[in-house]
Short mmCIF file of C-alpha atoms and ligand atoms in Angstrom, two decimals:
data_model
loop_
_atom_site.label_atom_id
_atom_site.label_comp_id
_atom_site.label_asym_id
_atom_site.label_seq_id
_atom_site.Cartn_x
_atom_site.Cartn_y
_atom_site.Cartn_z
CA UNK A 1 15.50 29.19 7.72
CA UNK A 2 14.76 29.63 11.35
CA UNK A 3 13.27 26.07 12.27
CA UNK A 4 15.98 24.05 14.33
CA UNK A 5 15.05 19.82 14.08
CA UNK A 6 14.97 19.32 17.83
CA UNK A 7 13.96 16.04 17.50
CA UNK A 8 14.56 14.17 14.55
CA UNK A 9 12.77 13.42 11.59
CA UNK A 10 11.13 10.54 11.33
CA UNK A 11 10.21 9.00 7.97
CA UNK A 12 6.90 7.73 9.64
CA UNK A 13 6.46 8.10 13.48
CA UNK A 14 4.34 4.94 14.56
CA UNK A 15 5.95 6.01 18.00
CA UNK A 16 4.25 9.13 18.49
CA UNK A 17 1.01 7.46 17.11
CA UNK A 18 1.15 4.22 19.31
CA UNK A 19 1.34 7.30 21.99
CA UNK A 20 -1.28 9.32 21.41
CA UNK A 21 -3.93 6.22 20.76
CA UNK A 22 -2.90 3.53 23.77
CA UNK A 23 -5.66 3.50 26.05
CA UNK A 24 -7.66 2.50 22.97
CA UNK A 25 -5.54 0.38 21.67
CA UNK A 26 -4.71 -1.70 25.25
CA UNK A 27 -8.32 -1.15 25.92
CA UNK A 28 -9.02 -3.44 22.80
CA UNK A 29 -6.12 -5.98 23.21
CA UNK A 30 -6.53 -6.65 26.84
CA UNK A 31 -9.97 -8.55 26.56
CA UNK A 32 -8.63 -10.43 23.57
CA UNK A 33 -5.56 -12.07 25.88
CA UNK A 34 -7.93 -13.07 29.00
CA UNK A 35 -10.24 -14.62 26.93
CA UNK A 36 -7.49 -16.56 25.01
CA UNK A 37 -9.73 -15.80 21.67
CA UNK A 38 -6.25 -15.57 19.18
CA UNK A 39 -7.64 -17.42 16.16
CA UNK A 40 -10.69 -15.97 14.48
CA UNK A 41 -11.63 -14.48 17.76
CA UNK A 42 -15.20 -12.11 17.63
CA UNK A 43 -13.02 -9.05 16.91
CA UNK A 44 -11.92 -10.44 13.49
CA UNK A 45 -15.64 -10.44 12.34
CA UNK A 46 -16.37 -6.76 13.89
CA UNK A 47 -12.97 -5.48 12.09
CA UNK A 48 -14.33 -7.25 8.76
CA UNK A 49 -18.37 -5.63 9.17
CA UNK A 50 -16.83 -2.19 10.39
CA UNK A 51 -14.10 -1.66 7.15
CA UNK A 52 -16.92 -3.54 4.55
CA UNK A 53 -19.25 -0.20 5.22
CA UNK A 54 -16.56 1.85 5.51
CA UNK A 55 -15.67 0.87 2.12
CA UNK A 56 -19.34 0.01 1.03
CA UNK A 57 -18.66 -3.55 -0.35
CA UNK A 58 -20.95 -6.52 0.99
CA UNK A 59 -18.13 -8.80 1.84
CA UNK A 60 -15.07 -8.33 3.17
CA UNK A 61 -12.23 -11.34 4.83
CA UNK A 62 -9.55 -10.32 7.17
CA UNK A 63 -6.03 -12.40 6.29
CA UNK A 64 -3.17 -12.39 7.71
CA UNK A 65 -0.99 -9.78 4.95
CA UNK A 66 -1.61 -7.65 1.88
CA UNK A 67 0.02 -10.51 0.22
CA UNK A 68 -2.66 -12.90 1.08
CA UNK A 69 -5.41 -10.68 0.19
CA UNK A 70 -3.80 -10.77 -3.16
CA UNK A 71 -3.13 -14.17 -3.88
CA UNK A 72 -6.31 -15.26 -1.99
CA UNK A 73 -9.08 -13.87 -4.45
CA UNK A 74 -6.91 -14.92 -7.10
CA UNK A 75 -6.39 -18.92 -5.97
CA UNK A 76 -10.49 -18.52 -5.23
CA UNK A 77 -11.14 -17.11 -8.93
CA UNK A 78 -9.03 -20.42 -10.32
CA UNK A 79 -6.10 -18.68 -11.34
CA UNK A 80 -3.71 -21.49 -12.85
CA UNK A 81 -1.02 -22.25 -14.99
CA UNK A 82 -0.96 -20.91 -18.55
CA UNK A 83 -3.61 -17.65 -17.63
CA UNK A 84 -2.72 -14.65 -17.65
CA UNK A 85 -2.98 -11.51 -14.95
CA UNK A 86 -2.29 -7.84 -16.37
CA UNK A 87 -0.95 -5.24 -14.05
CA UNK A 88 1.86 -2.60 -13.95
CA UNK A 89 5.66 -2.86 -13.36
CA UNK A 90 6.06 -0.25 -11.02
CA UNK A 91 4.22 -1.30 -7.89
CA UNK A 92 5.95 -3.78 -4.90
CA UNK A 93 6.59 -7.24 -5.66
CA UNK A 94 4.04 -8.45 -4.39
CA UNK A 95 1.36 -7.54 -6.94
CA UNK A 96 3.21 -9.59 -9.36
CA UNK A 97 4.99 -12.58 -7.36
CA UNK A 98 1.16 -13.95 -6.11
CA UNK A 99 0.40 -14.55 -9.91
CA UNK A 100 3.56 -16.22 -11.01
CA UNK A 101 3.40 -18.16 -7.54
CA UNK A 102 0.09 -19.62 -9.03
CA UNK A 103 1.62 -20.61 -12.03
CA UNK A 104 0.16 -18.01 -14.12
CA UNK A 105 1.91 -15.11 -16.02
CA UNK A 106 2.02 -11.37 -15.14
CA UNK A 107 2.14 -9.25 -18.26
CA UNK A 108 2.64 -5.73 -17.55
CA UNK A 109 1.57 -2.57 -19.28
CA UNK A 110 3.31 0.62 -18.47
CA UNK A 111 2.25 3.53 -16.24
CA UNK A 112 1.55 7.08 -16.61
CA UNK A 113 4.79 9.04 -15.77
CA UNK A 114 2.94 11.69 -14.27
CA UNK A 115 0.75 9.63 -11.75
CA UNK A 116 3.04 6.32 -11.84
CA UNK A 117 -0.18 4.77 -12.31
CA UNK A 118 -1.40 2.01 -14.38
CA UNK A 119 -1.84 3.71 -18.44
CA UNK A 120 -5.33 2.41 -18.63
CA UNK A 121 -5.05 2.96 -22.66
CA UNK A 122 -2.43 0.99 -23.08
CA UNK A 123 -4.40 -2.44 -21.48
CA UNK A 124 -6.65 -3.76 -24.41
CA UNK A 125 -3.14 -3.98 -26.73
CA UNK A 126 -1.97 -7.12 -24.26
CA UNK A 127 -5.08 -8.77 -23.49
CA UNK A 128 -5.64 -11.96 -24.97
CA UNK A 129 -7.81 -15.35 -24.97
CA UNK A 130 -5.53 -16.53 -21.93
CA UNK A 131 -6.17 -13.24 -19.61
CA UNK A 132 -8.21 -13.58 -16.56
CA UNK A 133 -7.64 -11.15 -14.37
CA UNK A 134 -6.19 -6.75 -14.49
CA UNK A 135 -4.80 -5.76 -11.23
CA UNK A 136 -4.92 -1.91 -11.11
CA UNK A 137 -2.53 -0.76 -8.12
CA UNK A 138 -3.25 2.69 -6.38
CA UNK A 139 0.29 3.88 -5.83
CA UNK A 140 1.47 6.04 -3.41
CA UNK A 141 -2.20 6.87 -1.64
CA UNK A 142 -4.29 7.59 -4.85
CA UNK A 143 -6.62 5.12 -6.94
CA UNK A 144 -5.57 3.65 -10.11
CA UNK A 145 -8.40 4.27 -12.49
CA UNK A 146 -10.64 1.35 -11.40
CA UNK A 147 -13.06 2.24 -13.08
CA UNK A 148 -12.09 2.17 -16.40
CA UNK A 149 -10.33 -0.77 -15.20
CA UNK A 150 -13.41 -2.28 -14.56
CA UNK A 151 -15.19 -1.53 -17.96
CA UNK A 152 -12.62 -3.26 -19.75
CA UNK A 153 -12.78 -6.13 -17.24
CA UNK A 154 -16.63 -6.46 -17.82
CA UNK A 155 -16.22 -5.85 -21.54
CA UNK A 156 -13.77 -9.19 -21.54
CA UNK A 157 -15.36 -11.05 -18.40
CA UNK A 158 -12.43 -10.27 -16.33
CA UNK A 159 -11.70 -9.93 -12.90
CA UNK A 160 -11.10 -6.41 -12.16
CA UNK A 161 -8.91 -6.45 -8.57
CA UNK A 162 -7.35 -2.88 -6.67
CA UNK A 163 -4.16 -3.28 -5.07
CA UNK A 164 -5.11 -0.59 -2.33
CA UNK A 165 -2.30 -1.99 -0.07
CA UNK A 166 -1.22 2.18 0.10
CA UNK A 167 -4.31 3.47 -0.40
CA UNK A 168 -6.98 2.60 2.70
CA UNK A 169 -8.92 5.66 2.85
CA UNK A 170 -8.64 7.09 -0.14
CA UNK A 171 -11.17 7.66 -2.83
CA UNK A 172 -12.61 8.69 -6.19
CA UNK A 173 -15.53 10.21 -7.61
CA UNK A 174 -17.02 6.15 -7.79
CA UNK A 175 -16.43 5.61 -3.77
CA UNK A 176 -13.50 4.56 -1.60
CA UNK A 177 -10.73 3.00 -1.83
CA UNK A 178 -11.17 -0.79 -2.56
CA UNK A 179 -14.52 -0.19 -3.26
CA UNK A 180 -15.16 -0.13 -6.76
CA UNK A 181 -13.71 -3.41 -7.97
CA UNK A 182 -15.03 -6.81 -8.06
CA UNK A 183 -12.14 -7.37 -5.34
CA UNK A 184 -10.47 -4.73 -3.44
CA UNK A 185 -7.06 -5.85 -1.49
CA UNK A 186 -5.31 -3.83 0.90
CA UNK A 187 -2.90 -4.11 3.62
CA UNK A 188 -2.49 -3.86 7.43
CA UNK A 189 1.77 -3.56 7.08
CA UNK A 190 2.70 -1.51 9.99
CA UNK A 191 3.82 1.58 7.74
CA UNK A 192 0.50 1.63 5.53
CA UNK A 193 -1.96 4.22 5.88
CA UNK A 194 -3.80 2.05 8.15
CA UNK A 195 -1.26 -0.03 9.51
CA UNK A 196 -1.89 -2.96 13.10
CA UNK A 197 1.62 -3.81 14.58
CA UNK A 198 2.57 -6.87 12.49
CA UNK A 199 0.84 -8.15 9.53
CA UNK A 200 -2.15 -7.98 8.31
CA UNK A 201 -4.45 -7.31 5.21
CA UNK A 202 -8.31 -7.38 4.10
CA UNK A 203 -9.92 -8.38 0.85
CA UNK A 204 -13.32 -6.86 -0.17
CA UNK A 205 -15.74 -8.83 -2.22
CA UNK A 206 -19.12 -7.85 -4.47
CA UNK A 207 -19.20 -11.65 -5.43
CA UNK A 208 -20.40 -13.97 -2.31
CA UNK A 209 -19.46 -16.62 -3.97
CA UNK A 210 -16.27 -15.83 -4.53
CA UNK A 211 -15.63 -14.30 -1.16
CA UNK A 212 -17.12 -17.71 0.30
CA UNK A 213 -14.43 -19.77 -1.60
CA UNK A 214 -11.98 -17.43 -0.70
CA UNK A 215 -13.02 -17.29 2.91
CA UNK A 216 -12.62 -21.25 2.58
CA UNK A 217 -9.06 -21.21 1.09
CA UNK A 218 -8.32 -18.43 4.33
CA UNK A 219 -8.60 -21.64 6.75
CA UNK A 220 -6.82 -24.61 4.69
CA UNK A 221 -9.61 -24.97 2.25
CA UNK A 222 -12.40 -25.94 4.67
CA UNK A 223 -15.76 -25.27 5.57
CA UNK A 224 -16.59 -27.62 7.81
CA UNK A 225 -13.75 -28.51 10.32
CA UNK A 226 -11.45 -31.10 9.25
CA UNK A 227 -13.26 -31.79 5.82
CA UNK A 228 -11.05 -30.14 2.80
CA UNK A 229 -12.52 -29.53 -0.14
CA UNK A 230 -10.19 -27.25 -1.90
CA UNK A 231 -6.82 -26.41 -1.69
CA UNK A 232 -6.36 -23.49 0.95
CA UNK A 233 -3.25 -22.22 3.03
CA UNK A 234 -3.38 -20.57 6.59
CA UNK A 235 -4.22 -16.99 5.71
CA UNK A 236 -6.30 -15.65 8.93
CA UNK A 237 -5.15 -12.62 10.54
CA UNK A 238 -4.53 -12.59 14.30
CA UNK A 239 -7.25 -11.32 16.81
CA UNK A 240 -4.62 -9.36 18.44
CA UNK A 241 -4.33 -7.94 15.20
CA UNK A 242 -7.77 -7.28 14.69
CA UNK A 243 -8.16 -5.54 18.34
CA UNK A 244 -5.51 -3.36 17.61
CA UNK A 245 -6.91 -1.72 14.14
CA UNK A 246 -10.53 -1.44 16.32
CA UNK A 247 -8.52 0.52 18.50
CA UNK A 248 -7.02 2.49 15.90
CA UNK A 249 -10.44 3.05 14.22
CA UNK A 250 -11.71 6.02 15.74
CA UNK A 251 -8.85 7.74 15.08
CA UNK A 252 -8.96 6.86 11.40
CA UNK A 253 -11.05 9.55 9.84
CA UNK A 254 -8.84 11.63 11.28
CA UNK A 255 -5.41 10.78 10.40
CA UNK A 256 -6.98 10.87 6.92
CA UNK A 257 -7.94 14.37 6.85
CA UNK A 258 -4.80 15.48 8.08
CA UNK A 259 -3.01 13.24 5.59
CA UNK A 260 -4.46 15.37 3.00
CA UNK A 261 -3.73 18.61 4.92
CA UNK A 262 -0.35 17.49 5.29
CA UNK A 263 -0.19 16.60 1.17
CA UNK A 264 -1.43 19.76 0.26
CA UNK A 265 1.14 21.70 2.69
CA UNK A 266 3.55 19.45 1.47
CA UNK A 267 2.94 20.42 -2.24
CA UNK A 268 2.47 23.51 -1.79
CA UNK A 269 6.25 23.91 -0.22
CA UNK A 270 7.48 21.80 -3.22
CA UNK A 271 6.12 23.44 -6.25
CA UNK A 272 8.10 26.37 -6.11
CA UNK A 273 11.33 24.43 -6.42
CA UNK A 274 12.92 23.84 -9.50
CA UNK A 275 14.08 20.60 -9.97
CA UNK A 276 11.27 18.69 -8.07
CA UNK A 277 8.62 17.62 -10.19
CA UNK A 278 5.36 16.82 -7.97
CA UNK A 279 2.89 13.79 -9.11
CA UNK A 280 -0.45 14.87 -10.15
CA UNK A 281 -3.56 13.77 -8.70
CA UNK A 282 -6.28 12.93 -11.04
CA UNK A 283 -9.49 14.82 -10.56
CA UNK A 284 -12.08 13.78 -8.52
CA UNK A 285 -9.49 11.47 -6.48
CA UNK A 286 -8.87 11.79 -2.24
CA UNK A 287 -5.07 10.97 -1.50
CA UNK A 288 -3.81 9.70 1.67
CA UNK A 289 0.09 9.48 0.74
CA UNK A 290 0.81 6.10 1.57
CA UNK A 291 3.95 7.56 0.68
CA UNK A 292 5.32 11.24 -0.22
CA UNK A 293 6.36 10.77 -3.38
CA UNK A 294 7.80 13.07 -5.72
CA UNK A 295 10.26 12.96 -9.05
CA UNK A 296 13.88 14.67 -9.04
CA UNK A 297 16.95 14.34 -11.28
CA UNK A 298 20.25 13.73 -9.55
CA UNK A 299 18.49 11.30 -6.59
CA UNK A 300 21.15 10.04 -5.39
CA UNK A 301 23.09 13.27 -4.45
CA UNK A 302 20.41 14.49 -3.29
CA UNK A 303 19.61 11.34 -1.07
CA UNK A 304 22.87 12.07 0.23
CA UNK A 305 22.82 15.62 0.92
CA UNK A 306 19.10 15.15 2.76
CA UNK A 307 20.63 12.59 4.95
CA UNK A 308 23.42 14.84 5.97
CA UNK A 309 20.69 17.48 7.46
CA UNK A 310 18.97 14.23 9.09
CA UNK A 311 16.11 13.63 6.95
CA UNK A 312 15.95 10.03 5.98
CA UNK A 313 14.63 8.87 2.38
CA UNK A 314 12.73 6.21 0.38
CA UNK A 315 13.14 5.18 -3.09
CA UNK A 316 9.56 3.41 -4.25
CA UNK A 317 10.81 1.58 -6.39
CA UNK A 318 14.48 1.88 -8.00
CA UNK A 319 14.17 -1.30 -10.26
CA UNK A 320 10.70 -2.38 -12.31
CA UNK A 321 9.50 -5.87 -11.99
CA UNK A 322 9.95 -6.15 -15.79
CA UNK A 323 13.55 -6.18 -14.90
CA UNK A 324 13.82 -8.28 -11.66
CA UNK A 325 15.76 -11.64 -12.14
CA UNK A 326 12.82 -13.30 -10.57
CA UNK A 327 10.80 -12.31 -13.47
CA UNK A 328 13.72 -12.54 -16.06
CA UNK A 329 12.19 -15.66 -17.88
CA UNK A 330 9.01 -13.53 -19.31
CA UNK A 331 11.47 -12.65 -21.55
CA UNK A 332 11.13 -8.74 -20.59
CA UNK A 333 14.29 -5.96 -21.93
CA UNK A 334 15.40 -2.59 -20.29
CA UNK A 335 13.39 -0.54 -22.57
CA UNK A 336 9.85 -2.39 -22.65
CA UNK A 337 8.55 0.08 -20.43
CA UNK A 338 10.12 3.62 -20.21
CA UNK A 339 7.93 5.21 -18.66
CA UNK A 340 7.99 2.86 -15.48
CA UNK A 341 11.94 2.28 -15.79
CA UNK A 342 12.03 6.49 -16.23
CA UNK A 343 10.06 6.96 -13.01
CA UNK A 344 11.64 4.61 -10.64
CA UNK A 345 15.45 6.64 -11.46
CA UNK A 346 13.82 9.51 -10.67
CA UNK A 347 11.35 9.06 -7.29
CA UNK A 348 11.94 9.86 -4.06
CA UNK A 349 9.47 9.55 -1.27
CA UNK A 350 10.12 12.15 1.91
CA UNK A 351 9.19 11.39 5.46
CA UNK A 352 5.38 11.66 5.80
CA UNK A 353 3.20 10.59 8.06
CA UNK A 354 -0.17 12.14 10.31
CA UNK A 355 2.02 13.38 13.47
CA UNK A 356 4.33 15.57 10.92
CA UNK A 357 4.18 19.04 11.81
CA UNK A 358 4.56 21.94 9.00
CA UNK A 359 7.55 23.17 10.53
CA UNK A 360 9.36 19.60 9.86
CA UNK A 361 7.90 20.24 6.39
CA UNK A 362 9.20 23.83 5.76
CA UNK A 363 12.22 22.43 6.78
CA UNK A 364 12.41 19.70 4.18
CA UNK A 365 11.45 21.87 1.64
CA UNK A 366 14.23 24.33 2.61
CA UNK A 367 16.88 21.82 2.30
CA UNK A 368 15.80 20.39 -1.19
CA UNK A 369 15.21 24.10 -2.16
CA UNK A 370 19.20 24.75 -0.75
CA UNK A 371 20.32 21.47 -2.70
CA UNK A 372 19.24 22.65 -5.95
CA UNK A 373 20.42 26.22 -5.89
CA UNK A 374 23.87 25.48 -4.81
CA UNK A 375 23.72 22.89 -7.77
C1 PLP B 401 2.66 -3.42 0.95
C2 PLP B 401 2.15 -3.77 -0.37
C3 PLP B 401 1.67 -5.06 -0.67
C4 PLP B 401 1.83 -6.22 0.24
O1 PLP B 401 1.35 -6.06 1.53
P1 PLP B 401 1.98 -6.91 2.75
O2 PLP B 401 1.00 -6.67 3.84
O3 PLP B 401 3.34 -6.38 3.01
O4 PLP B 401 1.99 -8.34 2.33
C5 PLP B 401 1.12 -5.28 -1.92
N1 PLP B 401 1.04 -4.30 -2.84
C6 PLP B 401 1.50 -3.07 -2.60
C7 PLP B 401 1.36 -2.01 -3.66
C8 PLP B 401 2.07 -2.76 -1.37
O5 PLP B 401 2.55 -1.52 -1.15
#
């Protein structure tokens, strides 16, 4: 091991980045502040026209988190007390708090161990007359399988929805992230793939009626000012927001590519190590590691051990939402889903992040390489 950490390791450098893009990104703000525009100022609709192509969907509403552009699309399909919304019990809270928050129940269906992504075979068992809606979530920077996600959803007359909240910029053989569902939600959280300094999120729409309702519900349920005809909340995303992802954008395409670089060094360092197991990524999919994630026995020592050589840690998730107390009453048991309450022992995401350079990597991989030997 010859490389030294000079400077230390961060798990994602938004420093470095806000460095390297701030002409751009002051250059976009500064406009935005004279002219006082704050709420649903021009830049909102440019961000929302720019990201629709990118992700080739017709519609697309800029709110104010990745929560929002969950429950949004939901409240705007009806979502209500007694449905039903499928999804998987290894993803962030959130996917599953904006459905019991409507009154509605999550049911879960387990993942694949190997991708921690939604087992698309295991869907059909659990739907029923009372199901509205499947929310496949792309964990970790790679796309659930939407599309069979969306075949089932047509087969039923669902609403198929992506939780791309980690996966902006990634893709399949069917298009882009967010792109192939009915809905597509994603997120603007500072530490996403495509993150503005606050938060922020998008939902993408093939319906225009439901992105109309939903763009209603955005602003307190109006269309015309003053005049509410449904029930809405305050879901807009700043302009400031806005002005600093358009100053991010040209940098974008970029930061993606050398996300995937950066995986496939990554991986590449890893495999050789016994006692890492790597996630696979399905064929045909683009990954942007919204996180580095990998599988290890023994996490905690080796959480420990990592942060003794200064390299910090995640752990994506360490309990299910089949098991959280806020979702104790759908009557859920340690057991119900092994393969999700298997996977979130054993995962540990690694710093990661577009301004990581190899030799931070070789160095990572050295020290979980030293950890199990001397084991
Ligand atoms: C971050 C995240 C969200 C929520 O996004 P916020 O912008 O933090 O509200 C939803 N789902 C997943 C999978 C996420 O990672």
């Amino acid at each position: 091991m010859t490389f030294k950490a000079t400077s230390k390791i961060e798990f994602i450098d938004l420093k470095r980045q806000f460095m390297a893009y701030k002409e751009d990104i002051l250059a976009r703000m500064h406009p935005v502040m004279e002219d006082a525009r704050f709420i649903l100022g021009s830049e909102i609709n440019e961000l929302e026209q720019t990201l629709s192509a990118y992700v080739n969907m017709p519609y697309a509403l800029a709110v104010a988190s990745g929560t929002d552009a969950l429950l949004i699309p939901l409240m705007a399909a009806g979502v209500k007390p007694g449905d039903e919304v499928i999804t998987t019990p290894f993803t962030f809270i959130a996917t599953a708090e904006v459905i019991q928050f409507l009154g509605a129940k999550p049911v879960f269906v387990d993942v694949d161990p190997d991708t921690c992504l939604i087992d698309v075979t295991k869907i059909e068992r659990v739907l029923n007359a009372n199901t509205k809606a499947i929310i496949g979530v792309s964990l970790y920077g790679q796309m659930a399988d939407m599309q069979a996600i969306g075949d089932i959803a047509d087969k039923y007359g669902l609403l198929s929805i992506e939780d791309g909240a980690q996966s902006f910029g990634a893709s399949n053989k069917f298009g882009r992230s967010c792109g192939v569902s009915k809905v597509g939600a994603t997120s603007f959280f500072p530490s996403k793939p495509f993150g503005c300094f606050g938060d922020g999120g998008m939902v993408f729409f093939q319906d225009e009626e439901l992105f109309k309702r939903s763009r209603m519900i955005r602003i307190h349920g109006q269309d015309k000012r003053y005049i509410h005809d449904i029930l809405g909340i305050n879901g807009r995303m700043d302009t400031l927001q806005a002005a600093i992802l358009l100053g991010k954008w040209p940098h974008f395409q970029d930061e993606v590519e050398k996300r995937q670089a950066l995986g496939d060094y990554y991986r590449k360092s890893l495999r050789k190590i016994e006692g890492v197991k790597i996630l696979d990524i399905k064929p045909g999919n683009t990954h942007v590691y919204g996180q580095m994630t990998i599988r290890v026995k023994l996490r905690d020592e080796l959480v420990k051990y990592l942060n003794s050589k200064q390299i910090p840690t995640a752990v994506h998730y360490p309990r299910p939402l089949h098991l959280q107390p806020v979702f104790a009453h759908l009557g859920y048991h340690a057991g119900d889903f092994p393969d999700s309450e298997c996977v979130a022992s054993e995962v540990l995401s690694l710093p990661f992040h577009p301004f990581l350079q190899t030799e931070e990597v070789d160095y990572i991989a050295d020290q979980i390489q030293f950890f199990f030997k001397g084991i």
